Structures are given as C-alpha cells and as structure tokens.
Amino acid sequence: MKQYDYLIVGAGLFGATFAYEMTKRGKSCLVIEKRGHIAGNIYTKKQLDIQVHKYGAHIFHTSNKKVWDYVNQFAEFNHYVNSPVAVYKDELYNLPFNMNTFHQMWGVRTPMQAKRKIAEQIEALNITEPQNLEEQALSLVGTDVYEKLIKGYTEKQWGRDCKELPAFIIKRLPLRFIYDNNYFNDPYQGIPKGGYTQIVEKMLDGIDVIRGTSFQDFVGKFDGKALSLEGGLSGISEDGQYGWKRTLYTGMIDEYFNFQLGNLEYRSLRFETEEKPEEDNYQGNAVVNYTEREIPFTRIIEHKHFEFGKGEGTVITREYPAEWKPGEEPYYPINNGKNNTLYTAYENLAKNEQQVLFGGRLGQYKYFDMDKTIEEALNLVDQEVAREDGVTIYKK
Ligand code: FAD
Ligand code: UDP
C-alpha cells in the first residue's frame, strides 16, 4: 500500500495550492480528480491557437499583493483589463456602472447630473437599508439601470427573483461617477500568458494525481479505528492500494455527507463553444453581456481578446445558466439565507470529521474568486502547520 500524509480531493485551484504548499513542507500528497483534466474551473485549452476558458471567462484580479506575487510565480500575466459591454435590445452600454453608462442611458455628462437622475428615480422608493439584491441595486443606480441592465440578467443568471437574492452579489460590481470602464477596483489584474492550466500543472508537478475518479468511487468503506492503530491512517482506497492520514475535500460539502441534511442549492451553467475559423473578430470585445430576460444566455465571450489575439479565426462561448441537478457541475453556491443556514449545519457535521478539511468554492460553499481561493488555501496551510506544532491560530 502507498501511504500519504494527505488525500486531496479535487485538482482545482484550492486543492493544487494546498498540495503544492504541503509538498514543499515535506508532506506527501495524493490528488484525486473526478474530471479528466486538472485545474477545475480555471481550466484553459488551446483551440485555433487561442486559449479557451473552458468554464467561462476568468480574469485574475486582486487587491492582495501577497496573492498577486504568489500567482506570478507560476505564470506571467498580461495587462488585460476587463471592460464588458452590455446589450439590452438594440441599446449598448459600458459596464460596470459608470459615467459612460449614465451618459448612454440618460445623456447626462457630469457626475452631479447622474447623481441627481438616480436620486429622482429612487426618492419614492424609500429604501433605507437594502434587504435584498433588488433593493440594493435600486438604491445604488435607480430604476432605469436596474430594469435594463440588472433585473433580466440577474434573474436568468440565478433563476430567482431579485428580491430573493442576497445584496452582496450586486455589490461585487463597482459603481463609479467617473468615466472608467474597468470592471474591477483591484490594483492587480491580468490573464496568464499561455492560459491558467499551466499554473495548476506547475503546482502539481511531481505530485501523484489520479484523474477521472471521484472520491465516492475511490474511497473504501473501512473501520477507521483499526487502521489508525497502524501508522495513523484515517482512510484507505477501495482497492487497498492507497492509504492516507488526512483528507482535504474541495468538492460539495453536502455530497461528502451524502446529502443527509438535505441538498444545498447551486447554480449550474451550460457552455456552448463555437470555433469560427473564417471570422477574425466576432464582437470586438472579450465579454458582451446580454441583459434582457428573453435571450436565454447571459454572455458571449470571445477568447482571443483576453490575450489581444490578432491571428486568423476566433472562438466564442455562450453561457446558459441552469439550475443544478445531480450529475451536472455546480458552478455557483447560492448564498441566500436558507442555504447559508443549511451550510452551517453541514459545517457543524464537518467539525466531527477530525481528519478531514473542507476548502474551496464547493467545500466552503462561498462565492470565492481566484484570489480569495488562493488566500483561503494558504490560510489552511498555516493552520495545518500550526496544528502540527501544537499552536492554535485564532482567525479574525
Ligand atoms: P473548482 O475549480 O471547482 O475545483 C474543484 C475540483 O474538485 C474540480 O476539478 C472538481 O471536478 C473536483 N471535485 C469535486 N467533487 C469531487 C469529488 N467528489 N471527487 C473528486 N473530485 C471532485 N474567479 C475570478 O477570480 N475571476 C473570474 O473572472 C472568475 N470567473 C468565473 C466564472 C465562472 C463561470 C465561474 C464558475 C467561476 C469564476 N471564478 C472567477 C471563480 C473561480 O473559478 C474559483 O475561484 C476557483 O475555480 C475555485 O477553485 P476551487 O478549487 O475551489 O474549485
Ligand atoms: N450583473 C448584472 N448585469 C450585468 C452583469 C452582472 O446584473 O450585466 C449582476 C448579476 O447579478 C451577477 C452579479 O452582478 O451575478 C455579479 O456579476 P459578475 O460579473 O461578478 O458575475 P460572475 O462573473 O461571478 O458570474
């Protein structure tokens, strides 16, 4: 039997960061991944000589210098700045919501005129403390922007009424009274030259990885107590070939517990990718959002513009949101009150699994961007190291 310090479930960014750091510290890791490839949702692959983001547009952005320096060890980043365009019927708007958007919406030119227009629109609504996404959006940008650019897009993206969604989702987007179409406020932003997969490849270099195998198929049913007497193992594979002391689980936390407390809800997506060898520039921008409800997809991305591609041909992807069902990929946790309460109950169950750690977008059921994913993985590494040293780390 091959014995490891850690079994890491999921070869996404969280699992790979943890595996890389623990290996550096002399621990042995075995990574298992249910998909046929590594890198999870940040997986990119070349098509028509263009790096295609196979699971939707991924733009790295962060305010955390430590994380930026960290990720730059694994790839060189270009100077891409995300500036999506929104199409509503036959109208076109710049995003995020800024003076360009307000000028296009109302013909206003100065910040004061824009603020006055928004104030007029929300006066009658009397929103003091926004309780949900709709109230949050209305109080920030008024009814016109809400109706044309937010309501339809959000309801198709999340499959729920804006009143049933948490306000924080819309607070992800900057709101500015200057002419600036940068989608993010973070000082560091870019796309890795050569794609994202290389980052995870480098992290997992020299580490044992088994692809195409889910944890549920891999793990053997056994009496943990008997095993722990020999070498401190807490898990063993079904075929008895692999054993490990501790587990990091980056899949769905409710699935780990066999959905015993009920299902957490997730939002899924269907990606429809089209190669267009005869066309060099399909939409003139990397990301174009379709904000009206009647169009079933939310956005079209044209991958070559992430890398300022000038070659022949182009590849586009339409993104169709869908409710998650077993067998599909759960891309987004739906962090409303009901799901957060259920997640807390699973978190309590997790506390009893003393040799199992949970991490990542699915393991922690949080809407993490890539920078936060790396930050959380590095924090978990610190906690593990401290645990071995007998030190307790108290988190703020
Ligand atoms: P994942 O990438 O989901 O990795 C988890 C891995 O575990 C997967 O490979 C999965 O197959 C595997 N797995 C799950 N269950 C099991 C199991 N039972 N057995 C074995 N393997 C299992 N972030 C940004 O910073 N900028 C962006 O522009 C951005 N855009 C995004 C767009 C979309 C459409 C989505 C969905 C996400 C976006 N993100 C973006 C977020 C980014 O994808 C995440 O931060 C990151 O991928 C999280 O890494 P992870 O390892 O937690 O999860
Ligand atoms: N959003 C919107 N209109 C847009 C773009 C975004 O209403 O044109 C809302 C929508 O609710 C979305 C949220 O803002 O879920 C966050 O947008 P972001 O681009 O960060 O979404 P992600 O990249 O995570 O899918």
mmCIF file of N, CA and C in Angstrom, residues 101-224:
data_model
loop_
_atom_site.group_PDB
_atom_site.id
_atom_site.type_symbol
_atom_site.label_atom_id
_atom_site.label_comp_id
_atom_site.label_asym_id
_atom_site.label_seq_id
_atom_site.Cartn_x
_atom_site.Cartn_y
_atom_site.Cartn_z
ATOM 1 N N THR A 101 -21.866 54.696 -18.793
ATOM 2 C CA THR A 101 -23.188 54.044 -18.751
ATOM 3 C C THR A 101 -24.285 55.103 -18.572
ATOM 4 N N PHE A 102 -24.057 56.022 -17.634
ATOM 5 C CA PHE A 102 -25.092 57.023 -17.336
ATOM 6 C C PHE A 102 -25.288 57.970 -18.516
ATOM 7 N N HIS A 103 -24.186 58.291 -19.209
ATOM 8 C CA HIS A 103 -24.313 59.133 -20.400
ATOM 9 C C HIS A 103 -25.130 58.397 -21.467
ATOM 10 N N GLN A 104 -24.801 57.101 -21.656
ATOM 11 C CA GLN A 104 -25.534 56.321 -22.670
ATOM 12 C C GLN A 104 -27.009 56.158 -22.283
ATOM 13 N N MET A 105 -27.272 56.051 -20.985
ATOM 14 C CA MET A 105 -28.649 55.815 -20.507
ATOM 15 C C MET A 105 -29.484 57.099 -20.572
ATOM 16 N N TRP A 106 -28.921 58.211 -20.120
ATOM 17 C CA TRP A 106 -29.735 59.424 -19.941
ATOM 18 C C TRP A 106 -29.209 60.650 -20.685
ATOM 19 N N GLY A 107 -28.043 60.547 -21.323
ATOM 20 C CA GLY A 107 -27.470 61.723 -21.997
ATOM 21 C C GLY A 107 -26.800 62.688 -21.038
ATOM 22 N N VAL A 108 -26.720 62.344 -19.749
ATOM 23 C CA VAL A 108 -26.075 63.249 -18.781
ATOM 24 C C VAL A 108 -24.565 63.273 -19.020
ATOM 25 N N ARG A 109 -23.931 64.380 -18.628
ATOM 26 C CA ARG A 109 -22.484 64.477 -18.853
ATOM 27 C C ARG A 109 -21.689 64.591 -17.556
ATOM 28 N N THR A 110 -22.286 65.169 -16.515
ATOM 29 C CA THR A 110 -21.498 65.387 -15.290
ATOM 30 C C THR A 110 -21.952 64.428 -14.174
ATOM 31 N N PRO A 111 -21.051 64.161 -13.221
ATOM 32 C CA PRO A 111 -21.407 63.304 -12.090
ATOM 33 C C PRO A 111 -22.631 63.848 -11.345
ATOM 34 N N MET A 112 -22.699 65.180 -11.218
ATOM 35 C CA MET A 112 -23.825 65.751 -10.475
ATOM 36 C C MET A 112 -25.151 65.441 -11.177
ATOM 37 N N GLN A 113 -25.145 65.572 -12.500
ATOM 38 C CA GLN A 113 -26.375 65.269 -13.262
ATOM 39 C C GLN A 113 -26.768 63.793 -13.082
ATOM 40 N N ALA A 114 -25.763 62.919 -13.107
ATOM 41 C CA ALA A 114 -26.051 61.471 -12.968
ATOM 42 C C ALA A 114 -26.621 61.187 -11.588
ATOM 43 N N LYS A 115 -26.003 61.767 -10.557
ATOM 44 C CA LYS A 115 -26.465 61.509 -9.185
ATOM 45 C C LYS A 115 -27.882 62.052 -8.983
ATOM 46 N N ARG A 116 -28.144 63.218 -9.610
ATOM 47 C CA ARG A 116 -29.489 63.808 -9.481
ATOM 48 C C ARG A 116 -30.529 62.871 -10.109
ATOM 49 N N LYS A 117 -30.188 62.350 -11.275
ATOM 50 C CA LYS A 117 -31.101 61.457 -12.002
ATOM 51 C C LYS A 117 -31.406 60.204 -11.141
ATOM 52 N N ILE A 118 -30.360 59.628 -10.545
ATOM 53 C CA ILE A 118 -30.563 58.435 -9.703
ATOM 54 C C ILE A 118 -31.414 58.800 -8.486
ATOM 55 N N ALA A 119 -31.090 59.942 -7.873
ATOM 56 C CA ALA A 119 -31.833 60.372 -6.680
ATOM 57 C C ALA A 119 -33.322 60.545 -7.007
ATOM 58 N N GLU A 120 -33.624 61.161 -8.168
ATOM 59 C CA GLU A 120 -35.028 61.344 -8.588
ATOM 60 C C GLU A 120 -35.736 59.997 -8.686
ATOM 61 N N GLN A 121 -35.017 59.015 -9.249
ATOM 62 C CA GLN A 121 -35.644 57.713 -9.500
ATOM 63 C C GLN A 121 -35.879 56.920 -8.220
ATOM 64 N N ILE A 122 -35.055 57.148 -7.199
ATOM 65 C CA ILE A 122 -35.230 56.296 -6.009
ATOM 66 C C ILE A 122 -35.935 56.994 -4.852
ATOM 67 N N GLU A 123 -36.209 58.272 -5.055
ATOM 68 C CA GLU A 123 -36.831 59.070 -3.987
ATOM 69 C C GLU A 123 -38.079 58.389 -3.431
ATOM 70 N N ALA A 124 -38.960 58.021 -4.367
ATOM 71 C CA ALA A 124 -40.256 57.468 -3.955
ATOM 72 C C ALA A 124 -40.136 56.077 -3.339
ATOM 73 N N LEU A 125 -39.013 55.424 -3.542
ATOM 74 C CA LEU A 125 -38.905 54.021 -3.101
ATOM 75 C C LEU A 125 -38.633 53.885 -1.601
ATOM 76 N N ASN A 126 -38.047 54.941 -1.031
ATOM 77 C CA ASN A 126 -37.819 54.953 0.424
ATOM 78 C C ASN A 126 -37.039 53.756 0.956
ATOM 79 N N ILE A 127 -35.944 53.431 0.285
ATOM 80 C CA ILE A 127 -35.146 52.286 0.767
ATOM 81 C C ILE A 127 -34.088 52.820 1.726
ATOM 82 N N THR A 128 -34.156 52.402 2.982
ATOM 83 C CA THR A 128 -33.136 52.865 3.927
ATOM 84 C C THR A 128 -32.023 51.835 4.061
ATOM 85 N N GLU A 129 -32.419 50.626 4.422
ATOM 86 C CA GLU A 129 -31.422 49.548 4.500
ATOM 87 C C GLU A 129 -31.793 48.439 3.536
ATOM 88 N N PRO A 130 -31.078 48.334 2.390
ATOM 89 C CA PRO A 130 -31.459 47.327 1.388
ATOM 90 C C PRO A 130 -31.451 45.915 1.967
ATOM 91 N N GLN A 131 -32.551 45.203 1.735
ATOM 92 C CA GLN A 131 -32.693 43.862 2.326
ATOM 93 C C GLN A 131 -32.391 42.751 1.332
ATOM 94 N N ASN A 132 -32.344 43.088 0.055
ATOM 95 C CA ASN A 132 -32.107 42.052 -0.948
ATOM 96 C C ASN A 132 -31.466 42.700 -2.172
ATOM 97 N N LEU A 133 -31.188 41.877 -3.181
ATOM 98 C CA LEU A 133 -30.462 42.385 -4.348
ATOM 99 C C LEU A 133 -31.235 43.499 -5.064
ATOM 100 N N GLU A 134 -32.543 43.338 -5.182
ATOM 101 C CA GLU A 134 -33.336 44.356 -5.879
ATOM 102 C C GLU A 134 -33.216 45.715 -5.174
ATOM 103 N N GLU A 135 -33.423 45.714 -3.868
ATOM 104 C CA GLU A 135 -33.363 46.986 -3.128
ATOM 105 C C GLU A 135 -31.956 47.575 -3.180
ATOM 106 N N GLN A 136 -30.975 46.701 -3.089
ATOM 107 C CA GLN A 136 -29.592 47.175 -3.154
ATOM 108 C C GLN A 136 -29.317 47.844 -4.506
ATOM 109 N N ALA A 137 -29.712 47.166 -5.587
ATOM 110 C CA ALA A 137 -29.442 47.682 -6.928
ATOM 111 C C ALA A 137 -30.199 48.993 -7.163
ATOM 112 N N LEU A 138 -31.485 49.003 -6.778
ATOM 113 C CA LEU A 138 -32.285 50.220 -6.994
ATOM 114 C C LEU A 138 -31.685 51.391 -6.222
ATOM 115 N N SER A 139 -31.288 51.146 -4.993
ATOM 116 C CA SER A 139 -30.783 52.257 -4.183
ATOM 117 C C SER A 139 -29.444 52.779 -4.718
ATOM 118 N N LEU A 140 -28.715 51.936 -5.420
ATOM 119 C CA LEU A 140 -27.426 52.397 -5.951
ATOM 120 C C LEU A 140 -27.559 53.104 -7.298
ATOM 121 N N VAL A 141 -28.358 52.526 -8.215
ATOM 122 C CA VAL A 141 -28.334 53.031 -9.598
ATOM 123 C C VAL A 141 -29.678 53.474 -10.158
ATOM 124 N N GLY A 142 -30.747 53.351 -9.376
ATOM 125 C CA GLY A 142 -32.047 53.822 -9.854
ATOM 126 C C GLY A 142 -32.768 52.801 -10.718
ATOM 127 N N THR A 143 -33.979 53.164 -11.124
ATOM 128 C CA THR A 143 -34.847 52.177 -11.788
ATOM 129 C C THR A 143 -34.426 51.844 -13.227
ATOM 130 N N ASP A 144 -33.975 52.851 -13.996
ATOM 131 C CA ASP A 144 -33.653 52.565 -15.413
ATOM 132 C C ASP A 144 -32.525 51.556 -15.542
ATOM 133 N N VAL A 145 -31.430 51.811 -14.819
ATOM 134 C CA VAL A 145 -30.280 50.897 -14.913
ATOM 135 C C VAL A 145 -30.692 49.530 -14.380
ATOM 136 N N TYR A 146 -31.449 49.536 -13.297
ATOM 137 C CA TYR A 146 -31.907 48.258 -12.721
ATOM 138 C C TYR A 146 -32.731 47.473 -13.742
ATOM 139 N N GLU A 147 -33.716 48.134 -14.338
ATOM 140 C CA GLU A 147 -34.625 47.428 -15.258
ATOM 141 C C GLU A 147 -33.895 46.935 -16.504
ATOM 142 N N LYS A 148 -32.973 47.750 -17.022
ATOM 143 C CA LYS A 148 -32.359 47.376 -18.300
ATOM 144 C C LYS A 148 -31.106 46.513 -18.160
ATOM 145 N N LEU A 149 -30.334 46.752 -17.121
ATOM 146 C CA LEU A 149 -29.025 46.090 -17.057
ATOM 147 C C LEU A 149 -28.890 45.059 -15.940
ATOM 148 N N ILE A 150 -29.789 45.087 -14.972
ATOM 149 C CA ILE A 150 -29.595 44.185 -13.831
ATOM 150 C C ILE A 150 -30.695 43.120 -13.716
ATOM 151 N N LYS A 151 -31.925 43.549 -13.744
ATOM 152 C CA LYS A 151 -33.028 42.631 -13.409
ATOM 153 C C LYS A 151 -33.034 41.360 -14.288
ATOM 154 N N GLY A 152 -33.059 41.563 -15.589
ATOM 155 C CA GLY A 152 -33.144 40.420 -16.510
ATOM 156 C C GLY A 152 -31.920 39.529 -16.407
ATOM 157 N N TYR A 153 -30.756 40.152 -16.400
ATOM 158 C CA TYR A 153 -29.503 39.388 -16.340
ATOM 159 C C TYR A 153 -29.451 38.555 -15.054
ATOM 160 N N THR A 154 -29.744 39.223 -13.941
ATOM 161 C CA THR A 154 -29.633 38.549 -12.639
ATOM 162 C C THR A 154 -30.649 37.419 -12.509
ATOM 163 N N GLU A 155 -31.871 37.684 -12.974
ATOM 164 C CA GLU A 155 -32.896 36.640 -12.801
ATOM 165 C C GLU A 155 -32.601 35.424 -13.674
ATOM 166 N N LYS A 156 -32.008 35.648 -14.862
ATOM 167 C CA LYS A 156 -31.673 34.439 -15.628
ATOM 168 C C LYS A 156 -30.404 33.775 -15.075
ATOM 169 N N GLN A 157 -29.457 34.593 -14.599
ATOM 170 C CA GLN A 157 -28.223 34.008 -14.044
ATOM 171 C C GLN A 157 -28.525 33.138 -12.826
ATOM 172 N N TRP A 158 -29.384 33.621 -11.961
ATOM 173 C CA TRP A 158 -29.608 32.925 -10.684
ATOM 174 C C TRP A 158 -30.923 32.138 -10.637
ATOM 175 N N GLY A 159 -31.779 32.342 -11.645
ATOM 176 C CA GLY A 159 -33.047 31.591 -11.681
ATOM 177 C C GLY A 159 -33.981 31.933 -10.544
ATOM 178 N N ARG A 160 -33.796 33.123 -9.984
ATOM 179 C CA ARG A 160 -34.609 33.544 -8.841
ATOM 180 C C ARG A 160 -34.942 35.020 -8.991
ATOM 181 N N ASP A 161 -36.008 35.429 -8.348
ATOM 182 C CA ASP A 161 -36.386 36.829 -8.338
ATOM 183 C C ASP A 161 -35.311 37.629 -7.589
ATOM 184 N N CYS A 162 -35.060 38.855 -8.060
ATOM 185 C CA CYS A 162 -34.016 39.673 -7.415
ATOM 186 C C CYS A 162 -34.314 39.942 -5.940
ATOM 187 N N LYS A 163 -35.600 39.829 -5.565
ATOM 188 C CA LYS A 163 -35.969 40.060 -4.156
ATOM 189 C C LYS A 163 -35.534 38.885 -3.273
ATOM 190 N N GLU A 164 -35.290 37.744 -3.903
ATOM 191 C CA GLU A 164 -34.913 36.547 -3.118
ATOM 192 C C GLU A 164 -33.406 36.321 -3.093
ATOM 193 N N LEU A 165 -32.662 37.272 -3.638
ATOM 194 C CA LEU A 165 -31.207 37.085 -3.701
ATOM 195 C C LEU A 165 -30.490 38.034 -2.745
ATOM 196 N N PRO A 166 -29.325 37.609 -2.236
ATOM 197 C CA PRO A 166 -28.611 38.474 -1.289
ATOM 198 C C PRO A 166 -28.004 39.702 -1.974
ATOM 199 N N ALA A 167 -27.970 40.801 -1.239
ATOM 200 C CA ALA A 167 -27.489 42.077 -1.779
ATOM 201 C C ALA A 167 -26.011 42.010 -2.185
ATOM 202 N N PHE A 168 -25.232 41.161 -1.515
ATOM 203 C CA PHE A 168 -23.788 41.211 -1.759
ATOM 204 C C PHE A 168 -23.422 40.864 -3.205
ATOM 205 N N ILE A 169 -24.294 40.116 -3.883
ATOM 206 C CA ILE A 169 -23.967 39.701 -5.260
ATOM 207 C C ILE A 169 -23.761 40.922 -6.148
ATOM 208 N N ILE A 170 -24.593 41.926 -5.969
ATOM 209 C CA ILE A 170 -24.500 43.097 -6.846
ATOM 210 C C ILE A 170 -23.399 44.043 -6.361
ATOM 211 N N LYS A 171 -23.070 43.931 -5.085
ATOM 212 C CA LYS A 171 -22.000 44.790 -4.548
ATOM 213 C C LYS A 171 -20.622 44.361 -5.055
ATOM 214 N N ARG A 172 -20.561 43.198 -5.743
ATOM 215 C CA ARG A 172 -19.304 42.804 -6.377
ATOM 216 C C ARG A 172 -18.889 43.805 -7.458
ATOM 217 N N LEU A 173 -19.900 44.468 -8.057
ATOM 218 C CA LEU A 173 -19.594 45.360 -9.188
ATOM 219 C C LEU A 173 -19.320 46.777 -8.706
ATOM 220 N N PRO A 174 -18.278 47.429 -9.261
ATOM 221 C CA PRO A 174 -18.036 48.819 -8.882
ATOM 222 C C PRO A 174 -19.131 49.750 -9.408
ATOM 223 N N LEU A 175 -19.361 50.829 -8.696
ATOM 224 C CA LEU A 175 -20.237 51.902 -9.157
ATOM 225 C C LEU A 175 -19.399 53.167 -9.079
ATOM 226 N N ARG A 176 -19.267 53.859 -10.222
ATOM 227 C CA ARG A 176 -18.341 54.997 -10.235
ATOM 228 C C ARG A 176 -18.959 56.197 -10.927
ATOM 229 N N PHE A 177 -18.619 57.358 -10.430
ATOM 230 C CA PHE A 177 -19.075 58.573 -11.088
ATOM 231 C C PHE A 177 -17.909 59.218 -11.831
ATOM 232 N N ILE A 178 -17.094 58.374 -12.428
ATOM 233 C CA ILE A 178 -16.039 58.840 -13.341
ATOM 234 C C ILE A 178 -16.165 58.011 -14.622
ATOM 235 N N TYR A 179 -15.489 58.485 -15.685
ATOM 236 C CA TYR A 179 -15.534 57.749 -16.953
ATOM 237 C C TYR A 179 -14.450 56.672 -16.914
ATOM 238 N N ASP A 180 -14.810 55.494 -16.410
ATOM 239 C CA ASP A 180 -13.819 54.424 -16.241
ATOM 240 C C ASP A 180 -14.534 53.075 -16.364
ATOM 241 N N ASN A 181 -14.201 52.338 -17.437
ATOM 242 C CA ASN A 181 -14.882 51.065 -17.703
ATOM 243 C C ASN A 181 -14.178 49.838 -17.125
ATOM 244 N N ASN A 182 -13.229 50.039 -16.240
ATOM 245 C CA ASN A 182 -12.555 48.890 -15.624
ATOM 246 C C ASN A 182 -13.542 48.177 -14.684
ATOM 247 N N TYR A 183 -13.795 46.894 -14.953
ATOM 248 C CA TYR A 183 -14.808 46.137 -14.203
ATOM 249 C C TYR A 183 -14.416 45.895 -12.750
ATOM 250 N N PHE A 184 -13.137 46.079 -12.449
ATOM 251 C CA PHE A 184 -12.674 45.812 -11.079
ATOM 252 C C PHE A 184 -11.974 47.031 -10.488
ATOM 253 N N ASN A 185 -11.999 47.131 -9.163
ATOM 254 C CA ASN A 185 -11.278 48.214 -8.481
ATOM 255 C C ASN A 185 -9.877 47.803 -8.054
ATOM 256 N N ASP A 186 -9.591 46.502 -8.175
ATOM 257 C CA ASP A 186 -8.324 45.996 -7.643
ATOM 258 C C ASP A 186 -7.107 46.552 -8.389
ATOM 259 N N PRO A 187 -6.020 46.798 -7.678
ATOM 260 C CA PRO A 187 -4.818 47.323 -8.350
ATOM 261 C C PRO A 187 -4.102 46.307 -9.235
ATOM 262 N N TYR A 188 -4.347 44.999 -9.014
ATOM 263 C CA TYR A 188 -3.644 43.986 -9.825
ATOM 264 C C TYR A 188 -4.654 43.208 -10.653
ATOM 265 N N GLN A 189 -4.382 43.091 -11.944
ATOM 266 C CA GLN A 189 -5.349 42.430 -12.831
ATOM 267 C C GLN A 189 -4.617 41.903 -14.057
ATOM 268 N N GLY A 190 -5.072 40.792 -14.607
ATOM 269 C CA GLY A 190 -4.485 40.286 -15.850
ATOM 270 C C GLY A 190 -4.915 38.867 -16.136
ATOM 271 N N ILE A 191 -4.430 38.367 -17.277
ATOM 272 C CA ILE A 191 -4.696 36.997 -17.704
ATOM 273 C C ILE A 191 -3.322 36.349 -17.889
ATOM 274 N N PRO A 192 -3.148 35.119 -17.404
ATOM 275 C CA PRO A 192 -1.830 34.496 -17.566
ATOM 276 C C PRO A 192 -1.523 34.202 -19.036
ATOM 277 N N LYS A 193 -0.362 34.654 -19.482
ATOM 278 C CA LYS A 193 0.056 34.356 -20.860
ATOM 279 C C LYS A 193 0.208 32.851 -20.967
ATOM 280 N N GLY A 194 -0.455 32.236 -21.935
ATOM 281 C CA GLY A 194 -0.374 30.772 -22.056
ATOM 282 C C GLY A 194 -1.471 30.064 -21.263
ATOM 283 N N GLY A 195 -2.379 30.805 -20.653
ATOM 284 C CA GLY A 195 -3.547 30.194 -20.014
ATOM 285 C C GLY A 195 -3.355 29.833 -18.540
ATOM 286 N N TYR A 196 -4.454 29.376 -17.934
ATOM 287 C CA TYR A 196 -4.453 29.072 -16.497
ATOM 288 C C TYR A 196 -3.974 27.649 -16.177
ATOM 289 N N THR A 197 -4.158 26.724 -17.119
ATOM 290 C CA THR A 197 -3.871 25.320 -16.781
ATOM 291 C C THR A 197 -2.421 25.153 -16.320
ATOM 292 N N GLN A 198 -1.502 25.901 -16.972
ATOM 293 C CA GLN A 198 -0.078 25.780 -16.614
ATOM 294 C C GLN A 198 0.163 26.091 -15.123
ATOM 295 N N ILE A 199 -0.653 26.974 -14.539
ATOM 296 C CA ILE A 199 -0.457 27.333 -13.128
ATOM 297 C C ILE A 199 -0.643 26.082 -12.272
ATOM 298 N N VAL A 200 -1.745 25.388 -12.538
ATOM 299 C CA VAL A 200 -2.051 24.189 -11.749
ATOM 300 C C VAL A 200 -1.068 23.068 -12.097
ATOM 301 N N GLU A 201 -0.682 22.990 -13.378
ATOM 302 C CA GLU A 201 0.315 21.983 -13.779
ATOM 303 C C GLU A 201 1.602 22.162 -12.979
ATOM 304 N N LYS A 202 2.039 23.409 -12.878
ATOM 305 C CA LYS A 202 3.285 23.665 -12.147
ATOM 306 C C LYS A 202 3.116 23.366 -10.667
ATOM 307 N N MET A 203 1.955 23.724 -10.119
ATOM 308 C CA MET A 203 1.717 23.435 -8.703
ATOM 309 C C MET A 203 1.753 21.933 -8.429
ATOM 310 N N LEU A 204 1.232 21.155 -9.376
ATOM 311 C CA LEU A 204 1.111 19.707 -9.136
ATOM 312 C C LEU A 204 2.295 18.912 -9.680
ATOM 313 N N ASP A 205 3.289 19.620 -10.180
ATOM 314 C CA ASP A 205 4.456 18.951 -10.750
ATOM 315 C C ASP A 205 5.084 18.005 -9.712
ATOM 316 N N GLY A 206 5.240 16.753 -10.072
ATOM 317 C CA GLY A 206 5.882 15.786 -9.172
ATOM 318 C C GLY A 206 4.946 15.200 -8.122
ATOM 319 N N ILE A 207 3.692 15.619 -8.109
ATOM 320 C CA ILE A 207 2.719 15.104 -7.123
ATOM 321 C C ILE A 207 1.850 14.035 -7.807
ATOM 322 N N ASP A 208 1.531 12.973 -7.091
ATOM 323 C CA ASP A 208 0.696 11.914 -7.686
ATOM 324 C C ASP A 208 -0.733 12.420 -7.877
ATOM 325 N N VAL A 209 -1.230 12.313 -9.110
ATOM 326 C CA VAL A 209 -2.600 12.764 -9.415
ATOM 327 C C VAL A 209 -3.330 11.625 -10.126
ATOM 328 N N ILE A 210 -4.509 11.305 -9.637
ATOM 329 C CA ILE A 210 -5.345 10.316 -10.331
ATOM 330 C C ILE A 210 -6.566 11.058 -10.857
ATOM 331 N N ARG A 211 -6.730 11.041 -12.171
ATOM 332 C CA ARG A 211 -7.876 11.748 -12.772
ATOM 333 C C ARG A 211 -9.007 10.779 -13.071
ATOM 334 N N GLY A 212 -10.167 11.360 -13.362
ATOM 335 C CA GLY A 212 -11.310 10.546 -13.780
ATOM 336 C C GLY A 212 -11.838 9.652 -12.655
ATOM 337 N N THR A 213 -11.570 10.038 -11.395
ATOM 338 C CA THR A 213 -12.032 9.217 -10.265
ATOM 339 C C THR A 213 -12.631 10.101 -9.188
ATOM 340 N N SER A 214 -13.856 9.806 -8.814
ATOM 341 C CA SER A 214 -14.457 10.619 -7.754
ATOM 342 C C SER A 214 -14.094 10.010 -6.395
ATOM 343 N N PHE A 215 -14.112 10.842 -5.395
ATOM 344 C CA PHE A 215 -13.845 10.400 -4.023
ATOM 345 C C PHE A 215 -14.776 9.259 -3.650
ATOM 346 N N GLN A 216 -16.053 9.415 -4.018
ATOM 347 C CA GLN A 216 -17.059 8.430 -3.613
ATOM 348 C C GLN A 216 -16.748 7.053 -4.215
ATOM 349 N N ASP A 217 -16.170 7.034 -5.436
ATOM 350 C CA ASP A 217 -15.806 5.747 -6.038
ATOM 351 C C ASP A 217 -14.474 5.228 -5.507
ATOM 352 N N PHE A 218 -13.632 6.147 -5.098
ATOM 353 C CA PHE A 218 -12.252 5.806 -4.744
ATOM 354 C C PHE A 218 -12.120 5.250 -3.337
ATOM 355 N N VAL A 219 -12.880 5.855 -2.438
ATOM 356 C CA VAL A 219 -12.655 5.565 -1.019
ATOM 357 C C VAL A 219 -13.268 4.217 -0.612
ATOM 358 N N GLY A 220 -12.559 3.517 0.241
ATOM 359 C CA GLY A 220 -13.065 2.234 0.704
ATOM 360 C C GLY A 220 -13.844 2.392 1.999
ATOM 361 N N LYS A 221 -14.791 1.526 2.209
ATOM 362 C CA LYS A 221 -15.521 1.544 3.491
ATOM 363 C C LYS A 221 -14.662 0.739 4.474
ATOM 364 N N PHE A 222 -14.365 1.321 5.580
ATOM 365 C CA PHE A 222 -13.484 0.606 6.493
ATOM 366 C C PHE A 222 -13.700 1.085 7.920
ATOM 367 N N ASP A 223 -13.089 0.349 8.823
ATOM 368 C CA ASP A 223 -13.175 0.729 10.222
ATOM 369 C C ASP A 223 -11.955 1.591 10.562
ATOM 370 N N GLY A 224 -12.166 2.894 10.589
ATOM 371 C CA GLY A 224 -11.069 3.834 10.798
ATOM 372 C C GLY A 224 -10.252 3.534 12.046
#
